[in-house]
Every structure is written in structure tokens, then in C-alpha cells.
Amino acid sequence: MSSTTDLVIFGALGDLSKRKLFPALYQLDRAGLLDASVRIAAVARDNINTPAFIEQLHLVLQKAFGPAAFDVASWLRFSHRLHYIKIDFAQKKQFLALKDWLLAGRTAIYYLATPPSMFSPISKHLDAAGCVAADSRIVLEKPIGHDLKSSQEVNSAVADCFAEGNIYRIDHYLGKETVQNLLALRFANRMINSQWDNSSIDHVQITAAEVVGIEGRWGYYDKVGQLRDMIQNHLLQLLCMVAMEPPNSLQADEIRAEKVKILRALSPITVDTVAEQAVRGQYTAGWVGGKPVVGYMEEEGSERESSNTETFVALKTYIDNWRWAGVPFYLRTGKRMHSKVTEVVITYKDHPHGIFPDRDRGAHNRLIIRLQPNEGIELEMVSKKQSLKERMGLEKRRLNLDFFDSSGESRIADAYERLFLEVIKGDQWLFVSRDEIEASWRWCDTLLDAWNKKGLGVKGYSAGSWGPSKAEMLIEKDQRSWHES
Ligand code: BG6
């Protein structure tokens, strides 16, 4: 790892910084993975100084980790790296304060945990203030744009100041250990890889269900919706990891080239197919974890009489290539659902001819890849019932590999820890290329456009359920059903 890094976090007092970025950096330091010479600048517009920032962060981290997991010696070491710089991001001249802090001969990494509207001005002001050297890196949080056109504008504005090889676009799902494990599962296991195509697989399901609602973000979320918030990035990235061809190597360019091929091969959902292939929903009041919760329209910050913004999406798509032709990929994601679960379920085809009389349709082999929580892999297999009463009765059994139990680690690292390490190393394999972002927006724009042209509204679903009944119908009409976690 580069020992001469100056890490600059823009938006250092924001929610993401407090919840994810600083806790991740503290954990890296604690684990001895942050080189002693790494310096960290926290940049925001509030009028505070370094000691006040350190005090604030101390309280935040103590609260986040709790007394048992908060290590005072690690914190002291970590806090010595921190420096607060007050900058109003819209004021070009104020970037000179950052220029004064940077040291020659060190690699600067700018992490933009800011609203996306700031990506372009911050890049320009950094450049104008002389803060951008040939090796300076910039890290962009999602969302990058609102559609293809706006994402191209953002990408082009940042590209005016940073080379593509120095732009790190975050999709935090790629930082999750379990998502990276999809590569190991597929490409390090001959047994799995040799059965990974349309001759063996019946269909694929990808679910990312959340229990949380809008979390005080109504104003923002209502302009975005679940398709842009989750499908455009996280679910399509998962789909790429499941469906891509083996890359030539684990080099970033090789992996990203394979992913973009999948995104370009995604069959568009158009005006003609949208009613059959996609459902959008919006939660109404209900019960979550035994407590009553309000509906989307009654959430704090709701400003309108009605809204057609979806908090749930279920869809069926295909990948138009040699390996996957004819295999449906069902994607499902929503807020305020029954439980938090992110998983990929691969259902295998049945044998062409059955010799077991009592074998029912529910007895296919299934590979369930649990990304969170209870990270692990389950393989549903059919085995003989241990019984003298039946000649050859069958039953479904599960092989269960629990990552947490078997890893020997006391915790699974947060995605942001891994992502920081990679950006400091200068490796883009877990970051999204411009081509991927644009291919993904192109596909999402077609779907959004089809929904709007068809005038298809959101279907209500009770908070705490698995989504609108239409979502069940979407898969059941194909004689399949959603996997129940
Ligand atoms: C974010 C979305 O990118 O991912 C949030 O903006 C969502 O709306 C979150 O809640 C989910 O992340 P995770 O890691 O909890 O699955």
C-alpha cells in the first residue's frame, strides 16, 4: 500500500461520513492496515476547528462501536491523522486552504461524500487551485446522474480534471466480501462453473429487501425512487457478477470489460413488455418488527398529495447472449419489506426424464447465495428419506456453508473498509467504469420511459410485507415463485 497518501473527505460532517467513512477508516487503523504516514483531511463548510472536529468524531465513533468495541489506543493514533479544513465547496478561492495542507510528493485522494451536484464544481476548483497532480485520485459516491444524459454530463465534467484511470466510482455492494465471493464461487469451483448456463439453470432471482423506510430522505427519495436508488447500481452490479463471462484475469480492466458486456446484453423492457415484465410499488402503513409504521405518503418530509415514486420494484429480464439466452433473471427490491435480505438464488433445471415417482416440481436443486445477513451459501439437494416404510421416498435437504462461523474472524469487514484499501492501493477492480454506468442508465431509462408512456402507476403494498401482489403474479405466471428466506 502507498505509504504517502493524503486522504481528503469532502462532506466530512455528513451522514455517510459519520455512519460509514470514518468508522471504516478507524477500523482499518485499528487492524493495522492504514500506513502510519496516511494523513486525513476532513472538509466541510461548518465553522469549526480541528480539535472540535476530533471531539465530535470521538463521540460519533464511541456511540457507533459501543464501549466494548471502542479501542482508546487505536482512537488516539487515528485522531492524530485528522485535520479539519473549512471550505465552502462553491467558493473557488477557499480551495487554496487545501492546497496549503497538501504535501508535495504524496498522492492525494479526494473522496466526494457530497450531493452529486457538487462533483463538477469541486473537481474544477481542485484543478484551479493546483490540487490535481497526474496521480491524484477522485472517489465519487452514487448517484452519478439521474439518467443517461445527466450521468454523461457529470462524467465529462470530472473527466476534464481527472483521467479515467484515477476516477473511482463507488458502488458499495462491490466492497462487500460476499459480493466478491461470487467471483470465487464461480471461477474457483469447477463444479459450479461447469453448470452455469442456460443448459443447467432454469432461472435466477436477485432480491435486495430492506426493512428501513425512507429514513428522513423523502424530499430526495421522491425524485429518485427505487429503480434509480437500488436497481441502476447495486442490483445490476450483482447481476453482472452472477452472469459475466470469466475475465481473462482479475485485473480491473478485464473484470469491468466483462461486466459492461452483460449490461449491454440486457434485454430492454419496453412499452410493449413493461406491463408483463415490471411492477412498481409503494408502501402503505403496516407493521414492521411488531411495530406500526406509516406509509410512504405519511412519512416525515412528504410534501405532496400523491406521488408516483416507487419504493419497490420487481422485474423480469433476459440477457441476450449465448450463455444466458432464455433464462429469466427476476430482480426484486423494496423498502419497508418483511425482512432485510440480500440474496441470489439460482434454480437449476430438472432432469429431462424423472424416474422417481413422488418427485414434485418444488424439488429442483437450488443454490442460495446469502449476501446479507447470515452471509453464506446453501445448496438445496434432493436426498433419499431415511425410512424403511418407503421404498425410495425423497426429501429436500440443505447443505449450509456459513461464512461468519467458518471465517474465524470476529466480524465481517464493512464494504467501505475494503473500498478505502483498494483506492489507496490504486486498484479499480471494485469500482464502476464510465461505460458500465452509462450502459446501466441506458437500460434503466428505457424502463422508466416505458412506465411513463404506459401510464403505469405504483401498486400499494403494506409495510412489512413482501411487496404488491402483482409482484407475486409476475413470477407465478411463469410457474415459479419467489424464494422465501
Ligand atoms: C444505498 C441506498 O445505496 O444502499 C439506500 O441509497 C439503501 O437507499 C442502501 O438503503 C442499502 O445498502 P445496504 O448495504 O444496507 O444493503
PDB file of C-alpha atoms in Angstrom, residues 227-455:
ATOM      1  CA  LEU A 227     -35.200   1.825  -9.617  1.00  0.00           C
ATOM      2  CA  ARG A 228     -32.582   4.561  -9.585  1.00  0.00           C
ATOM      3  CA  ASP A 229     -31.646   4.068  -5.926  1.00  0.00           C
ATOM      4  CA  MET A 230     -31.053   0.313  -5.992  1.00  0.00           C
ATOM      5  CA  ILE A 231     -31.542  -1.342  -9.398  1.00  0.00           C
ATOM      6  CA  GLN A 232     -29.470   1.017 -11.561  1.00  0.00           C
ATOM      7  CA  ASN A 233     -26.430   0.323  -9.423  1.00  0.00           C
ATOM      8  CA  HIS A 234     -26.484  -2.409  -6.772  1.00  0.00           C
ATOM      9  CA  LEU A 235     -28.796  -4.980  -8.352  1.00  0.00           C
ATOM     10  CA  LEU A 236     -27.371  -4.613 -11.837  1.00  0.00           C
ATOM     11  CA  GLN A 237     -23.858  -4.946 -10.424  1.00  0.00           C
ATOM     12  CA  LEU A 238     -24.921  -8.148  -8.671  1.00  0.00           C
ATOM     13  CA  LEU A 239     -26.439  -9.367 -11.906  1.00  0.00           C
ATOM     14  CA  CYS A 240     -23.135  -8.688 -13.673  1.00  0.00           C
ATOM     15  CA  MET A 241     -21.182 -10.641 -11.069  1.00  0.00           C
ATOM     16  CA  VAL A 242     -23.565 -13.572 -11.486  1.00  0.00           C
ATOM     17  CA  ALA A 243     -23.734 -13.500 -15.266  1.00  0.00           C
ATOM     18  CA  MET A 244     -20.410 -12.244 -16.617  1.00  0.00           C
ATOM     19  CA  GLU A 245     -18.039 -14.459 -18.567  1.00  0.00           C
ATOM     20  CA  PRO A 246     -14.815 -15.486 -16.797  1.00  0.00           C
ATOM     21  CA  PRO A 247     -12.496 -12.493 -17.069  1.00  0.00           C
ATOM     22  CA  ASN A 248      -9.027 -13.130 -18.549  1.00  0.00           C
ATOM     23  CA  SER A 249      -7.571 -12.233 -15.156  1.00  0.00           C
ATOM     24  CA  LEU A 250      -8.553 -10.390 -12.009  1.00  0.00           C
ATOM     25  CA  GLN A 251      -7.200  -7.106 -13.400  1.00  0.00           C
ATOM     26  CA  ALA A 252      -9.704  -4.253 -13.094  1.00  0.00           C
ATOM     27  CA  ASP A 253      -9.956  -3.681 -16.849  1.00  0.00           C
ATOM     28  CA  GLU A 254     -10.630  -7.334 -17.549  1.00  0.00           C
ATOM     29  CA  ILE A 255     -13.399  -7.589 -14.947  1.00  0.00           C
ATOM     30  CA  ARG A 256     -15.002  -4.322 -15.973  1.00  0.00           C
ATOM     31  CA  ALA A 257     -14.953  -5.253 -19.646  1.00  0.00           C
ATOM     32  CA  GLU A 258     -16.894  -8.436 -18.890  1.00  0.00           C
ATOM     33  CA  LYS A 259     -19.442  -6.602 -16.747  1.00  0.00           C
ATOM     34  CA  VAL A 260     -20.139  -3.990 -19.383  1.00  0.00           C
ATOM     35  CA  LYS A 261     -20.805  -6.729 -21.930  1.00  0.00           C
ATOM     36  CA  ILE A 262     -23.579  -8.055 -19.688  1.00  0.00           C
ATOM     37  CA  LEU A 263     -25.113  -4.615 -19.198  1.00  0.00           C
ATOM     38  CA  ARG A 264     -25.141  -4.098 -22.950  1.00  0.00           C
ATOM     39  CA  ALA A 265     -26.735  -7.503 -23.494  1.00  0.00           C
ATOM     40  CA  LEU A 266     -29.621  -6.837 -21.090  1.00  0.00           C
ATOM     41  CA  SER A 267     -32.863  -7.149 -22.943  1.00  0.00           C
ATOM     42  CA  PRO A 268     -34.683  -3.791 -22.761  1.00  0.00           C
ATOM     43  CA  ILE A 269     -38.087  -3.623 -21.075  1.00  0.00           C
ATOM     44  CA  THR A 270     -40.134  -1.545 -23.471  1.00  0.00           C
ATOM     45  CA  VAL A 271     -43.632  -0.121 -23.813  1.00  0.00           C
ATOM     46  CA  ASP A 272     -44.694  -3.441 -25.304  1.00  0.00           C
ATOM     47  CA  THR A 273     -43.375  -5.605 -22.471  1.00  0.00           C
ATOM     48  CA  VAL A 274     -43.404  -3.388 -19.385  1.00  0.00           C
ATOM     49  CA  ALA A 275     -46.849  -4.386 -18.125  1.00  0.00           C
ATOM     50  CA  GLU A 276     -45.835  -8.041 -18.191  1.00  0.00           C
ATOM     51  CA  GLN A 277     -42.258  -7.720 -17.000  1.00  0.00           C
ATOM     52  CA  ALA A 278     -42.088  -4.995 -14.372  1.00  0.00           C
ATOM     53  CA  VAL A 279     -44.054  -3.931 -11.312  1.00  0.00           C
ATOM     54  CA  ARG A 280     -43.550  -0.894  -9.181  1.00  0.00           C
ATOM     55  CA  GLY A 281     -44.980  -0.499  -5.725  1.00  0.00           C
ATOM     56  CA  GLN A 282     -45.239   1.999  -2.892  1.00  0.00           C
ATOM     57  CA  TYR A 283     -45.632   1.051   0.752  1.00  0.00           C
ATOM     58  CA  THR A 284     -48.683   1.961   2.749  1.00  0.00           C
ATOM     59  CA  ALA A 285     -48.982   1.854   6.546  1.00  0.00           C
ATOM     60  CA  GLY A 286     -48.297  -1.501   8.128  1.00  0.00           C
ATOM     61  CA  TRP A 287     -46.326  -3.376  10.763  1.00  0.00           C
ATOM     62  CA  VAL A 288     -42.604  -3.873  10.822  1.00  0.00           C
ATOM     63  CA  GLY A 289     -40.911  -5.884  13.560  1.00  0.00           C
ATOM     64  CA  GLY A 290     -44.117  -5.841  15.621  1.00  0.00           C
ATOM     65  CA  LYS A 291     -44.467  -2.035  15.474  1.00  0.00           C
ATOM     66  CA  PRO A 292     -46.876   0.077  13.440  1.00  0.00           C
ATOM     67  CA  VAL A 293     -45.239   2.235  10.767  1.00  0.00           C
ATOM     68  CA  VAL A 294     -46.654   4.918   8.487  1.00  0.00           C
ATOM     69  CA  GLY A 295     -46.985   4.679   4.727  1.00  0.00           C
ATOM     70  CA  TYR A 296     -44.695   6.414   2.249  1.00  0.00           C
ATOM     71  CA  MET A 297     -47.074   9.355   1.768  1.00  0.00           C
ATOM     72  CA  GLU A 298     -47.287   9.974   5.511  1.00  0.00           C
ATOM     73  CA  GLU A 299     -43.520   9.891   6.073  1.00  0.00           C
ATOM     74  CA  GLU A 300     -41.863  12.927   7.593  1.00  0.00           C
ATOM     75  CA  GLY A 301     -40.983  15.427   4.872  1.00  0.00           C
ATOM     76  CA  SER A 302     -43.700  14.264   2.479  1.00  0.00           C
ATOM     77  CA  GLU A 303     -44.731  17.382   0.622  1.00  0.00           C
ATOM     78  CA  ARG A 304     -47.333  16.256  -1.861  1.00  0.00           C
ATOM     79  CA  GLU A 305     -50.873  14.968  -2.005  1.00  0.00           C
ATOM     80  CA  SER A 306     -49.831  11.950  -4.014  1.00  0.00           C
ATOM     81  CA  SER A 307     -46.696  10.568  -5.565  1.00  0.00           C
ATOM     82  CA  ASN A 308     -45.976   8.013  -8.241  1.00  0.00           C
ATOM     83  CA  THR A 309     -42.483   7.312  -6.900  1.00  0.00           C
ATOM     84  CA  GLU A 310     -41.807   3.624  -6.415  1.00  0.00           C
ATOM     85  CA  THR A 311     -40.384   2.224  -3.179  1.00  0.00           C
ATOM     86  CA  PHE A 312     -40.462  -1.291  -4.636  1.00  0.00           C
ATOM     87  CA  VAL A 313     -39.574  -2.818  -7.991  1.00  0.00           C
ATOM     88  CA  ALA A 314     -39.908  -6.369  -9.260  1.00  0.00           C
ATOM     89  CA  LEU A 315     -38.970  -7.210 -12.812  1.00  0.00           C
ATOM     90  CA  LYS A 316     -38.068  -9.959 -15.184  1.00  0.00           C
ATOM     91  CA  THR A 317     -35.315  -9.511 -17.711  1.00  0.00           C
ATOM     92  CA  TYR A 318     -33.119 -11.583 -20.000  1.00  0.00           C
ATOM     93  CA  ILE A 319     -29.517 -11.437 -21.064  1.00  0.00           C
ATOM     94  CA  ASP A 320     -29.321 -11.740 -24.801  1.00  0.00           C
ATOM     95  CA  ASN A 321     -26.129 -13.712 -25.197  1.00  0.00           C
ATOM     96  CA  TRP A 322     -25.034 -17.246 -25.880  1.00  0.00           C
ATOM     97  CA  ARG A 323     -24.739 -18.346 -22.239  1.00  0.00           C
ATOM     98  CA  TRP A 324     -27.998 -16.937 -20.901  1.00  0.00           C
ATOM     99  CA  ALA A 325     -30.464 -16.926 -23.798  1.00  0.00           C
ATOM    100  CA  GLY A 326     -33.890 -17.949 -22.485  1.00  0.00           C
ATOM    101  CA  VAL A 327     -33.010 -17.787 -18.759  1.00  0.00           C
ATOM    102  CA  PRO A 328     -35.172 -15.265 -16.905  1.00  0.00           C
ATOM    103  CA  PHE A 329     -33.493 -13.073 -14.305  1.00  0.00           C
ATOM    104  CA  TYR A 330     -36.030 -11.902 -11.714  1.00  0.00           C
ATOM    105  CA  LEU A 331     -34.976  -8.841  -9.725  1.00  0.00           C
ATOM    106  CA  ARG A 332     -36.800  -7.575  -6.647  1.00  0.00           C
ATOM    107  CA  THR A 333     -36.026  -4.752  -4.244  1.00  0.00           C
ATOM    108  CA  GLY A 334     -38.028  -2.616  -1.872  1.00  0.00           C
ATOM    109  CA  LYS A 335     -38.131  -0.507   1.257  1.00  0.00           C
ATOM    110  CA  ARG A 336     -40.209  -1.403   4.320  1.00  0.00           C
ATOM    111  CA  MET A 337     -40.354  -5.036   3.421  1.00  0.00           C
ATOM    112  CA  HIS A 338     -40.798  -8.012   5.665  1.00  0.00           C
ATOM    113  CA  SER A 339     -37.131  -8.562   6.449  1.00  0.00           C
ATOM    114  CA  LYS A 340     -33.691  -7.391   5.474  1.00  0.00           C
ATOM    115  CA  VAL A 341     -32.305  -9.862   2.993  1.00  0.00           C
ATOM    116  CA  THR A 342     -29.989  -9.638   0.025  1.00  0.00           C
ATOM    117  CA  GLU A 343     -29.581 -12.887  -1.831  1.00  0.00           C
ATOM    118  CA  VAL A 344     -29.039 -14.502  -5.184  1.00  0.00           C
ATOM    119  CA  VAL A 345     -30.949 -17.704  -5.845  1.00  0.00           C
ATOM    120  CA  ILE A 346     -30.004 -19.978  -8.715  1.00  0.00           C
ATOM    121  CA  THR A 347     -32.621 -22.581  -9.572  1.00  0.00           C
ATOM    122  CA  TYR A 348     -31.384 -25.477 -11.668  1.00  0.00           C
ATOM    123  CA  LYS A 349     -33.360 -27.271 -14.307  1.00  0.00           C
ATOM    124  CA  ASP A 350     -34.835 -30.642 -13.653  1.00  0.00           C
ATOM    125  CA  HIS A 351     -33.616 -33.747 -15.431  1.00  0.00           C
ATOM    126  CA  PRO A 352     -35.331 -34.299 -18.754  1.00  0.00           C
ATOM    127  CA  HIS A 353     -36.872 -37.543 -17.503  1.00  0.00           C
ATOM    128  CA  GLY A 354     -37.936 -38.373 -13.950  1.00  0.00           C
ATOM    129  CA  ILE A 355     -37.541 -41.898 -12.549  1.00  0.00           C
ATOM    130  CA  PHE A 356     -38.710 -41.061  -9.023  1.00  0.00           C
ATOM    131  CA  PRO A 357     -42.489 -41.319  -8.796  1.00  0.00           C
ATOM    132  CA  ASP A 358     -43.065 -38.830  -5.965  1.00  0.00           C
ATOM    133  CA  ARG A 359     -40.692 -36.133  -7.140  1.00  0.00           C
ATOM    134  CA  ASP A 360     -42.608 -32.855  -7.263  1.00  0.00           C
ATOM    135  CA  ARG A 361     -41.791 -29.665  -9.094  1.00  0.00           C
ATOM    136  CA  GLY A 362     -40.560 -27.995  -5.916  1.00  0.00           C
ATOM    137  CA  ALA A 363     -37.609 -30.321  -5.642  1.00  0.00           C
ATOM    138  CA  HIS A 364     -35.180 -28.640  -8.028  1.00  0.00           C
ATOM    139  CA  ASN A 365     -31.621 -28.066  -6.926  1.00  0.00           C
ATOM    140  CA  ARG A 366     -31.200 -24.524  -5.719  1.00  0.00           C
ATOM    141  CA  LEU A 367     -28.095 -22.585  -4.822  1.00  0.00           C
ATOM    142  CA  ILE A 368     -28.882 -19.778  -2.416  1.00  0.00           C
ATOM    143  CA  ILE A 369     -26.151 -17.196  -2.018  1.00  0.00           C
ATOM    144  CA  ARG A 370     -26.906 -15.136   1.086  1.00  0.00           C
ATOM    145  CA  LEU A 371     -25.153 -11.791   0.749  1.00  0.00           C
ATOM    146  CA  GLN A 372     -26.598 -10.317   3.949  1.00  0.00           C
ATOM    147  CA  PRO A 373     -27.445 -11.005   6.716  1.00  0.00           C
ATOM    148  CA  ASN A 374     -26.298 -14.536   7.739  1.00  0.00           C
ATOM    149  CA  GLU A 375     -23.693 -14.443   4.988  1.00  0.00           C
ATOM    150  CA  GLY A 376     -23.252 -17.844   3.435  1.00  0.00           C
ATOM    151  CA  ILE A 377     -24.229 -20.346   0.784  1.00  0.00           C
ATOM    152  CA  GLU A 378     -26.874 -23.018   0.852  1.00  0.00           C
ATOM    153  CA  LEU A 379     -27.320 -25.802  -1.623  1.00  0.00           C
ATOM    154  CA  GLU A 380     -30.724 -27.425  -1.726  1.00  0.00           C
ATOM    155  CA  MET A 381     -30.396 -31.039  -2.708  1.00  0.00           C
ATOM    156  CA  VAL A 382     -32.727 -33.958  -3.013  1.00  0.00           C
ATOM    157  CA  SER A 383     -31.902 -36.999  -0.979  1.00  0.00           C
ATOM    158  CA  LYS A 384     -33.486 -40.291  -0.016  1.00  0.00           C
ATOM    159  CA  LYS A 385     -35.724 -40.243   3.038  1.00  0.00           C
ATOM    160  CA  GLN A 386     -34.158 -42.412   5.699  1.00  0.00           C
ATOM    161  CA  SER A 387     -37.091 -44.715   6.172  1.00  0.00           C
ATOM    162  CA  LEU A 388     -37.911 -48.404   5.947  1.00  0.00           C
ATOM    163  CA  LYS A 389     -41.557 -47.597   5.325  1.00  0.00           C
ATOM    164  CA  GLU A 390     -40.947 -46.160   1.881  1.00  0.00           C
ATOM    165  CA  ARG A 391     -39.063 -47.825  -0.898  1.00  0.00           C
ATOM    166  CA  MET A 392     -37.498 -44.686  -2.349  1.00  0.00           C
ATOM    167  CA  GLY A 393     -39.070 -41.606  -0.794  1.00  0.00           C
ATOM    168  CA  LEU A 394     -37.317 -38.318  -1.495  1.00  0.00           C
ATOM    169  CA  GLU A 395     -36.837 -35.217   0.585  1.00  0.00           C
ATOM    170  CA  LYS A 396     -35.216 -31.824   0.201  1.00  0.00           C
ATOM    171  CA  ARG A 397     -32.077 -31.294   2.328  1.00  0.00           C
ATOM    172  CA  ARG A 398     -29.768 -28.324   2.640  1.00  0.00           C
ATOM    173  CA  LEU A 399     -26.001 -28.085   2.671  1.00  0.00           C
ATOM    174  CA  ASN A 400     -25.192 -24.921   4.547  1.00  0.00           C
ATOM    175  CA  LEU A 401     -21.916 -23.016   4.482  1.00  0.00           C
ATOM    176  CA  ASP A 402     -21.981 -20.167   6.962  1.00  0.00           C
ATOM    177  CA  PHE A 403     -19.238 -17.637   6.225  1.00  0.00           C
ATOM    178  CA  PHE A 404     -19.322 -15.983   9.587  1.00  0.00           C
ATOM    179  CA  ASP A 405     -18.914 -19.210  11.539  1.00  0.00           C
ATOM    180  CA  SER A 406     -16.223 -20.587   9.300  1.00  0.00           C
ATOM    181  CA  SER A 407     -14.180 -17.432   8.664  1.00  0.00           C
ATOM    182  CA  GLY A 408     -12.504 -17.451  12.071  1.00  0.00           C
ATOM    183  CA  GLU A 409     -12.926 -13.662  12.110  1.00  0.00           C
ATOM    184  CA  SER A 410     -14.821 -11.929  14.881  1.00  0.00           C
ATOM    185  CA  ARG A 411     -16.591  -9.691  12.363  1.00  0.00           C
ATOM    186  CA  ILE A 412     -17.068  -9.314   8.623  1.00  0.00           C
ATOM    187  CA  ALA A 413     -15.450  -6.091   7.408  1.00  0.00           C
ATOM    188  CA  ASP A 414     -17.700  -3.313   6.202  1.00  0.00           C
ATOM    189  CA  ALA A 415     -17.723  -2.657   2.446  1.00  0.00           C
ATOM    190  CA  TYR A 416     -16.150   0.774   2.881  1.00  0.00           C
ATOM    191  CA  GLU A 417     -13.075  -0.672   4.602  1.00  0.00           C
ATOM    192  CA  ARG A 418     -12.273  -2.725   1.533  1.00  0.00           C
ATOM    193  CA  LEU A 419     -13.062   0.144  -0.827  1.00  0.00           C
ATOM    194  CA  PHE A 420     -10.714   2.526   1.014  1.00  0.00           C
ATOM    195  CA  LEU A 421      -7.935  -0.057   0.876  1.00  0.00           C
ATOM    196  CA  GLU A 422      -8.373  -0.513  -2.871  1.00  0.00           C
ATOM    197  CA  VAL A 423      -8.433   3.182  -3.657  1.00  0.00           C
ATOM    198  CA  ILE A 424      -5.292   3.728  -1.568  1.00  0.00           C
ATOM    199  CA  LYS A 425      -3.624   0.851  -3.444  1.00  0.00           C
ATOM    200  CA  GLY A 426      -4.814   2.349  -6.720  1.00  0.00           C
ATOM    201  CA  ASP A 427      -6.749  -0.726  -7.848  1.00  0.00           C
ATOM    202  CA  GLN A 428     -10.077  -0.126  -9.624  1.00  0.00           C
ATOM    203  CA  TRP A 429     -11.363  -3.696  -9.698  1.00  0.00           C
ATOM    204  CA  LEU A 430     -14.159  -2.932  -7.209  1.00  0.00           C
ATOM    205  CA  PHE A 431     -15.166   0.357  -8.809  1.00  0.00           C
ATOM    206  CA  VAL A 432     -17.532   1.017 -11.673  1.00  0.00           C
ATOM    207  CA  SER A 433     -16.300   2.254 -15.039  1.00  0.00           C
ATOM    208  CA  ARG A 434     -17.892   5.048 -17.013  1.00  0.00           C
ATOM    209  CA  ASP A 435     -19.011   2.540 -19.641  1.00  0.00           C
ATOM    210  CA  GLU A 436     -20.793   0.450 -17.023  1.00  0.00           C
ATOM    211  CA  ILE A 437     -22.582   3.455 -15.524  1.00  0.00           C
ATOM    212  CA  GLU A 438     -23.741   4.588 -18.923  1.00  0.00           C
ATOM    213  CA  ALA A 439     -24.878   1.152 -20.111  1.00  0.00           C
ATOM    214  CA  SER A 440     -26.820   0.706 -16.918  1.00  0.00           C
ATOM    215  CA  TRP A 441     -28.534   4.103 -17.226  1.00  0.00           C
ATOM    216  CA  ARG A 442     -29.407   3.401 -20.850  1.00  0.00           C
ATOM    217  CA  TRP A 443     -31.296   0.256 -19.791  1.00  0.00           C
ATOM    218  CA  CYS A 444     -32.996   1.940 -16.811  1.00  0.00           C
ATOM    219  CA  ASP A 445     -34.032   4.955 -18.889  1.00  0.00           C
ATOM    220  CA  THR A 446     -35.836   2.639 -21.323  1.00  0.00           C
ATOM    221  CA  LEU A 447     -37.763   1.041 -18.467  1.00  0.00           C
ATOM    222  CA  LEU A 448     -38.657   4.362 -16.819  1.00  0.00           C
ATOM    223  CA  ASP A 449     -39.758   5.727 -20.152  1.00  0.00           C
ATOM    224  CA  ALA A 450     -41.928   2.653 -20.794  1.00  0.00           C
ATOM    225  CA  TRP A 451     -43.591   3.001 -17.375  1.00  0.00           C
ATOM    226  CA  ASN A 452     -44.343   6.635 -18.014  1.00  0.00           C
ATOM    227  CA  LYS A 453     -45.578   6.180 -21.569  1.00  0.00           C
ATOM    228  CA  LYS A 454     -47.867   3.360 -20.475  1.00  0.00           C
ATOM    229  CA  GLY A 455     -49.061   5.444 -17.528  1.00  0.00           C
TER     230      GLY A 455
END
